[in-house]
Tab-separated table of C-alpha atoms in Angstrom:
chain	number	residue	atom	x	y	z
R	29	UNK	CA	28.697	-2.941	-27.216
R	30	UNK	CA	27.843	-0.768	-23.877
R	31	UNK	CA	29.104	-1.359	-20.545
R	32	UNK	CA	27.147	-1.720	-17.083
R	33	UNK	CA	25.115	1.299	-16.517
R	34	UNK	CA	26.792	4.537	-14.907
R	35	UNK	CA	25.744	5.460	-11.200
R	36	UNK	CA	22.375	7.296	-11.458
R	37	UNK	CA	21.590	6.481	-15.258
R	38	UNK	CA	18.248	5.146	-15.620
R	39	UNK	CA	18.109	1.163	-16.452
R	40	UNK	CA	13.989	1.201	-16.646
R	41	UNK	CA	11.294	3.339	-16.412
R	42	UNK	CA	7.624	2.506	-16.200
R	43	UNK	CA	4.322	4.776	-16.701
R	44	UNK	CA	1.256	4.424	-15.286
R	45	UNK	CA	-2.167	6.709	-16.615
R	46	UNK	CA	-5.246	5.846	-14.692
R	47	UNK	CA	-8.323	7.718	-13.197
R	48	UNK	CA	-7.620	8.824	-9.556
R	49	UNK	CA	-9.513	5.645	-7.818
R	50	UNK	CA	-8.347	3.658	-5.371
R	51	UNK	CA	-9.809	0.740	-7.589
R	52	UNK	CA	-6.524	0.908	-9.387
R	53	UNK	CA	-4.179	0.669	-6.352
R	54	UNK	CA	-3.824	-3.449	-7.501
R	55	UNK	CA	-2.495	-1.932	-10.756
R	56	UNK	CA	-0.008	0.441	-8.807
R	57	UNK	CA	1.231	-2.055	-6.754
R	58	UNK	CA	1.593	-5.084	-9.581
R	59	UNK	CA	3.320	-2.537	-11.878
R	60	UNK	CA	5.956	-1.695	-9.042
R	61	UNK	CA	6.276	-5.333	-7.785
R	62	UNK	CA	6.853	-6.546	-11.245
R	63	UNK	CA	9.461	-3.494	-12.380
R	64	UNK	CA	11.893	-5.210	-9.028
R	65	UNK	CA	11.230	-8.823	-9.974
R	66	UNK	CA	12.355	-7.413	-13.563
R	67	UNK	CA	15.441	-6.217	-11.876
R	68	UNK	CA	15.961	-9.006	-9.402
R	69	UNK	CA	14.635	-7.317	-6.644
R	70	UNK	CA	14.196	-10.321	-3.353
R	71	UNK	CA	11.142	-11.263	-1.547
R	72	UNK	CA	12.037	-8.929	1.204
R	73	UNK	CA	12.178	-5.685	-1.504
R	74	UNK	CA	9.095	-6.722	-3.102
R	75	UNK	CA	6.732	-7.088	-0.237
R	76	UNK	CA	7.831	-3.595	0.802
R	77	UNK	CA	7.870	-1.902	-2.249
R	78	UNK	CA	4.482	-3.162	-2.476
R	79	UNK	CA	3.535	-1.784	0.665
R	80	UNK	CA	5.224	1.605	0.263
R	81	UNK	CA	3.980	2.065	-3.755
R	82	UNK	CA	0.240	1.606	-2.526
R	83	UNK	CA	0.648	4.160	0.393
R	84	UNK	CA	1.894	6.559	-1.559
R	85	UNK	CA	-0.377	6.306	-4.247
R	86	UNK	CA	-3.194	5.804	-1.616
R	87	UNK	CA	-2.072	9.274	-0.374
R	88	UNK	CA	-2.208	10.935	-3.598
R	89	UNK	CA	-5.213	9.464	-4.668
R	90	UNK	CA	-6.995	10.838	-1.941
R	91	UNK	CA	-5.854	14.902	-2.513
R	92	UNK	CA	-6.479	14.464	-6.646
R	93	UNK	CA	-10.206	15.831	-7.647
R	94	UNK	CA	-12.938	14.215	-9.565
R	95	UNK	CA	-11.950	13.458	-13.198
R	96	UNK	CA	-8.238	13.733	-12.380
R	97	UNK	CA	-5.510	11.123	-13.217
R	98	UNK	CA	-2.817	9.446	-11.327
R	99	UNK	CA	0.308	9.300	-12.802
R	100	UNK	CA	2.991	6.771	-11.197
R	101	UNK	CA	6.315	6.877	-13.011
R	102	UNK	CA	8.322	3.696	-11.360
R	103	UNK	CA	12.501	4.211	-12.309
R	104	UNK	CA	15.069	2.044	-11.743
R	105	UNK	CA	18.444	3.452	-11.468
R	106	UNK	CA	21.854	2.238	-11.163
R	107	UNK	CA	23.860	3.049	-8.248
R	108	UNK	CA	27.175	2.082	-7.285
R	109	UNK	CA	26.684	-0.752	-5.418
R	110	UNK	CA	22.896	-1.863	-6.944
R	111	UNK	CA	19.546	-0.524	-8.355
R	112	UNK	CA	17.336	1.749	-7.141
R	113	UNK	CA	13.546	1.912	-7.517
R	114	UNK	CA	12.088	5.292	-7.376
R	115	UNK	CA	8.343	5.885	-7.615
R	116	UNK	CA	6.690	9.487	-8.275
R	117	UNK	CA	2.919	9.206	-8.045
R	118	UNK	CA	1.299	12.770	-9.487
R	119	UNK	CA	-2.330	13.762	-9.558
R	120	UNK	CA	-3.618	17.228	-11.318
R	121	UNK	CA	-6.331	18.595	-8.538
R	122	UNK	CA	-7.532	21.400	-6.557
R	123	UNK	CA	-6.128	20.086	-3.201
R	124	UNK	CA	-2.692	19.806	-2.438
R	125	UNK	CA	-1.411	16.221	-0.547
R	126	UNK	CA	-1.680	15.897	2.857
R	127	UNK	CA	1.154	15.578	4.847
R	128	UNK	CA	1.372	11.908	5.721
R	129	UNK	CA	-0.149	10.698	8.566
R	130	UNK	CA	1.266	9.052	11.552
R	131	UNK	CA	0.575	5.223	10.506
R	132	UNK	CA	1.406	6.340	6.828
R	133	UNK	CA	4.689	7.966	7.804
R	134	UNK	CA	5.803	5.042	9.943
R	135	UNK	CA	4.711	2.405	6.825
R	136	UNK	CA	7.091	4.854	4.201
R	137	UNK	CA	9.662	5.146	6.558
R	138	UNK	CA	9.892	1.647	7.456
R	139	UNK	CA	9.235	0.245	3.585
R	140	UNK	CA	11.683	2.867	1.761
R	141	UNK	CA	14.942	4.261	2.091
R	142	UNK	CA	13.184	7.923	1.943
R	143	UNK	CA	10.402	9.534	0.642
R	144	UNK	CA	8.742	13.063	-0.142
R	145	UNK	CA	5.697	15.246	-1.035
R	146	UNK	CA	5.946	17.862	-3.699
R	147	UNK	CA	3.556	20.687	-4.780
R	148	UNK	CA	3.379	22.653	-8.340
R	149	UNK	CA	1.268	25.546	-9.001
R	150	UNK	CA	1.485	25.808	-13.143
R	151	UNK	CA	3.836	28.543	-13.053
R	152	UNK	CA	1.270	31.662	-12.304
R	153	UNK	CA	0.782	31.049	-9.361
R	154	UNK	CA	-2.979	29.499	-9.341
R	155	UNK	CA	-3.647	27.701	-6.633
R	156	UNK	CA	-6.787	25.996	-8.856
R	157	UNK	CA	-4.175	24.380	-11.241
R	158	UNK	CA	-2.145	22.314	-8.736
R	159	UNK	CA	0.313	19.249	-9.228
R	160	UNK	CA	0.540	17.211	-6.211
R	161	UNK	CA	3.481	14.467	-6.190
R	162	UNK	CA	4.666	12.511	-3.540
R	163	UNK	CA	7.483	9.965	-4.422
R	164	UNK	CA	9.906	7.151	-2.678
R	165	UNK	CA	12.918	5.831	-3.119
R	166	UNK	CA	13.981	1.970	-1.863
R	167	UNK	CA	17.669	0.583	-2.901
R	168	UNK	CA	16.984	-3.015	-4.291
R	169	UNK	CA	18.633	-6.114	-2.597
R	170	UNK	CA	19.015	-8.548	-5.518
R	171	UNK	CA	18.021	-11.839	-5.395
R	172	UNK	CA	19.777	-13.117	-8.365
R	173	UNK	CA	22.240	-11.627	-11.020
R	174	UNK	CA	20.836	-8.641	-12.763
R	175	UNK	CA	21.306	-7.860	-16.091
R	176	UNK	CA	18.035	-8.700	-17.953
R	177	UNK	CA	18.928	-9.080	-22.158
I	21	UNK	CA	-20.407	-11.407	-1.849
I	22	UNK	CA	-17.437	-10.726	-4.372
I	23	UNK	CA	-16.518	-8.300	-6.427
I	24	UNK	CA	-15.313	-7.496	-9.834
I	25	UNK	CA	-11.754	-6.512	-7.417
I	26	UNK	CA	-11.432	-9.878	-6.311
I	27	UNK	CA	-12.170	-8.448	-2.429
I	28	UNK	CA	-14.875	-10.153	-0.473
I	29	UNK	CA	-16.295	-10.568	3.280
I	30	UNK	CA	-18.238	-13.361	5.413
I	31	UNK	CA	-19.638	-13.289	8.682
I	32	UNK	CA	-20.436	-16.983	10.188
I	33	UNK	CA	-20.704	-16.026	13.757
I	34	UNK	CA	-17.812	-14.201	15.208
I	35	UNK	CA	-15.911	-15.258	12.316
I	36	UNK	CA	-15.710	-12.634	9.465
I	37	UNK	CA	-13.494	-14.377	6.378
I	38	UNK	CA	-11.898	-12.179	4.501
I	39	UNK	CA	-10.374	-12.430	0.565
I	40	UNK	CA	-8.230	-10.177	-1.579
I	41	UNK	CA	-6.340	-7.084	-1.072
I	42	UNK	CA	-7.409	-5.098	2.149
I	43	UNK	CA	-6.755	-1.558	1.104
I	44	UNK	CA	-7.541	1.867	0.698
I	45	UNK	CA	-10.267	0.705	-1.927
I	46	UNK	CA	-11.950	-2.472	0.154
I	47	UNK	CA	-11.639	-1.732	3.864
I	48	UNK	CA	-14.368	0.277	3.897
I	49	UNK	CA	-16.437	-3.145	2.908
I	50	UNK	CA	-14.707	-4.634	5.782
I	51	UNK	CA	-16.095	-1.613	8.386
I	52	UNK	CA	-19.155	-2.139	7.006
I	53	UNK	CA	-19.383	-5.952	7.421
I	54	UNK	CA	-17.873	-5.821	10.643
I	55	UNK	CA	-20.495	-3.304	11.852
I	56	UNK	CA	-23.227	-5.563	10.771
I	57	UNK	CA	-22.131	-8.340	12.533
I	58	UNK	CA	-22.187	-6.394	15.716
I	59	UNK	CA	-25.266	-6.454	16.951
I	60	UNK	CA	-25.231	-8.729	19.271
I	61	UNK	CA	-21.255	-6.473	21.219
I	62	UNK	CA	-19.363	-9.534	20.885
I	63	UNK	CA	-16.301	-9.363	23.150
I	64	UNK	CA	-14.425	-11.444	20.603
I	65	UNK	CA	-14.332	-11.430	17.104
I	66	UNK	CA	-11.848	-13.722	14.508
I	67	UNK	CA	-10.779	-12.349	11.073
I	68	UNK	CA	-9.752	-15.350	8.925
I	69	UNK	CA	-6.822	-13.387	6.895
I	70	UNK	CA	-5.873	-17.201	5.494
I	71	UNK	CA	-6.600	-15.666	1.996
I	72	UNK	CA	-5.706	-12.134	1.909
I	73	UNK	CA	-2.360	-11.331	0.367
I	74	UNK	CA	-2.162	-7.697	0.996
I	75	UNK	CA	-2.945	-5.095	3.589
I	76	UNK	CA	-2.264	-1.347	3.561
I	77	UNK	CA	-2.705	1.048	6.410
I	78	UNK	CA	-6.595	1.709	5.541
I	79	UNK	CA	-6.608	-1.680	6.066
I	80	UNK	CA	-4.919	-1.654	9.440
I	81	UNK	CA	-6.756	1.107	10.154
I	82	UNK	CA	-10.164	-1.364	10.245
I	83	UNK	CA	-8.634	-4.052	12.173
I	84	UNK	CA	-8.073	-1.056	14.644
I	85	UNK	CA	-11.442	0.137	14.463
I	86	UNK	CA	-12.613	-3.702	15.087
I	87	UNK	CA	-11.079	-3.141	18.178
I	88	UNK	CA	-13.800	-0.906	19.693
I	89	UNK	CA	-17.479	-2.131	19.947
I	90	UNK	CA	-20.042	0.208	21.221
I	91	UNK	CA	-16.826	2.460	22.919
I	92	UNK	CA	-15.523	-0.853	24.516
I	93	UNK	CA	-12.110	-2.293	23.524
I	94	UNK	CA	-12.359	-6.110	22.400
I	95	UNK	CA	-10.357	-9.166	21.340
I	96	UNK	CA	-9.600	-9.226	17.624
I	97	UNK	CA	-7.804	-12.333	16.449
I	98	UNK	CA	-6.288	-12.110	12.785
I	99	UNK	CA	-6.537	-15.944	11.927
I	100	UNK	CA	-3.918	-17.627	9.239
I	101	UNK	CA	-2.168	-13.603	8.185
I	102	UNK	CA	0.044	-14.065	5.391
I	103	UNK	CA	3.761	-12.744	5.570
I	104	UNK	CA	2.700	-9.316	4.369
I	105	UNK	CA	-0.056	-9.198	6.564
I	106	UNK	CA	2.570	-9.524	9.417
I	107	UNK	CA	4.890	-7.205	7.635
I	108	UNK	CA	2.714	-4.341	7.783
I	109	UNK	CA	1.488	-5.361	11.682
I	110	UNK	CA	5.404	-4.956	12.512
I	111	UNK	CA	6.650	-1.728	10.893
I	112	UNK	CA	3.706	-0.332	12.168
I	113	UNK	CA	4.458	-1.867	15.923
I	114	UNK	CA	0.786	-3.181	15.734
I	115	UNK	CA	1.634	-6.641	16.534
I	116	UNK	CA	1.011	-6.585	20.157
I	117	UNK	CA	-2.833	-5.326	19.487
I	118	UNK	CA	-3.967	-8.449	18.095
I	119	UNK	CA	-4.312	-12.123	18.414
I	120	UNK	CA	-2.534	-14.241	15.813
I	121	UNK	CA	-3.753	-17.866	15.110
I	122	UNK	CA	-3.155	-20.801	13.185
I	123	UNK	CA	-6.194	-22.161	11.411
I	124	UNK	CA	-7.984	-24.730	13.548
């Protein structure tokens, strides 16, 4: 028999492998808004989360080059008082991510708790071999009791 | 016309109807249907919103651009938005730009 979850162990975790095209934003967006519901996540969580996982994905969609792939990692964590969804959106291209813009910085800001942009080179420094993450994180407000069998 | 993403636009008049998810991936079809249906500088122009369930900031950016016809600033009313719609309009502080209505 195991207890609750620890603060900061992981509860879920859900990948995501697609080309880099916005055509697959939907996919983003249902994959996050369906990870919360999972967890119990309420209306309120789930319209932003759905904002804030399409931004960010928007974003890093539109730094990764031709033939890359987005890769969206959605966790949900335990914390001491509730769950947390993180998402880490990562695309393999020859452009780093722009820093957010205004109207994209207000929308994270607003729609998650915080948020980031990270840059990789592979380790020898070549700036041709580049992975570009950007990631949020959003506490969930539960809508009903949470502990899925 | 729509599309195998469920997104689509119609222009009747000033009224351009819009369906599915307004994003990063559709507004462009929205710019371009709004363009077309601006020939004649209307000073007002209606976006029926009664059946799209999601807009991101490329989205917003288009109703913005809708704004502005031939470098003059005009009326846009966002007819029916959903909750999200109006989610995004206030964390954004957009709300004031535009008209809201109920469906007639």
């Amino acid at each position: 028999m195991t207890g609750p979850p620890q603060s900061g162990e992981l509860v879920d975790r859900v990948v995501l492998d697609v080309m880099s095209t916005t055509a697959h934003l939907r996919l983003v967006r249902l994959m996050v808004s369906a990870l919360a519901t999972y967890h119990g996540a309420d209306l309120n969580d789930l319209e932003d989360l759905r904002i804030a996982s399409g931004e960010l994905c928007a974003n890093v969609i539109d730094a990764a080059g031709d033939g890359t792939r987005l890769v969206a990692v959605a966790e949900v964590r335990a914390g001491d008082d509730g769950r947390s969804l993180v998402l880490e959106a990562t695309v393999t291209g020859t452009d780093s991510i722009e820093p957010f813009d205004d109207i994209s910085s207000m929308v994270l800001t607003a729609a998650a708790d915080s948020h980031g942009l990270g840059r990789v080179l592979d380790g020898k420094d070549r700036a041709d071999v580049v992975t570009s993450s950007a990631w949020f994180s959003r506490r969930l407000h539960l809508a009903a009791v949470s502990e899925p069998a | 016309m729509e599309t195998n993403d469920g997104f689509a636009v119609e222009a009747d008049g000033e009224v351009i109807s819009v369906s599915g998810d307004l994003d990063a991936h559709t507004a462009p079809r929205l710019d371009d249907a709004i363009s077309a249906n601006d020939s004649g500088g209307s000073v007002r122009i209606v976006l029926d919103m009664s059946n799209v369930d999601f807009v991101d900031s490329s989205g917003l950016r288009s109703l913005i651009r809708a704004r502005n016809v031939e470098g003059q600033e005009r009326s846009v009313v966002l007819r029916s938005p959903s909750p999200a719609t109006l989610r995004l309009l206030e964390i954004t502080g957009m709300t004031e730009h535009f008209g809201i209505e109920d469906a007639p």
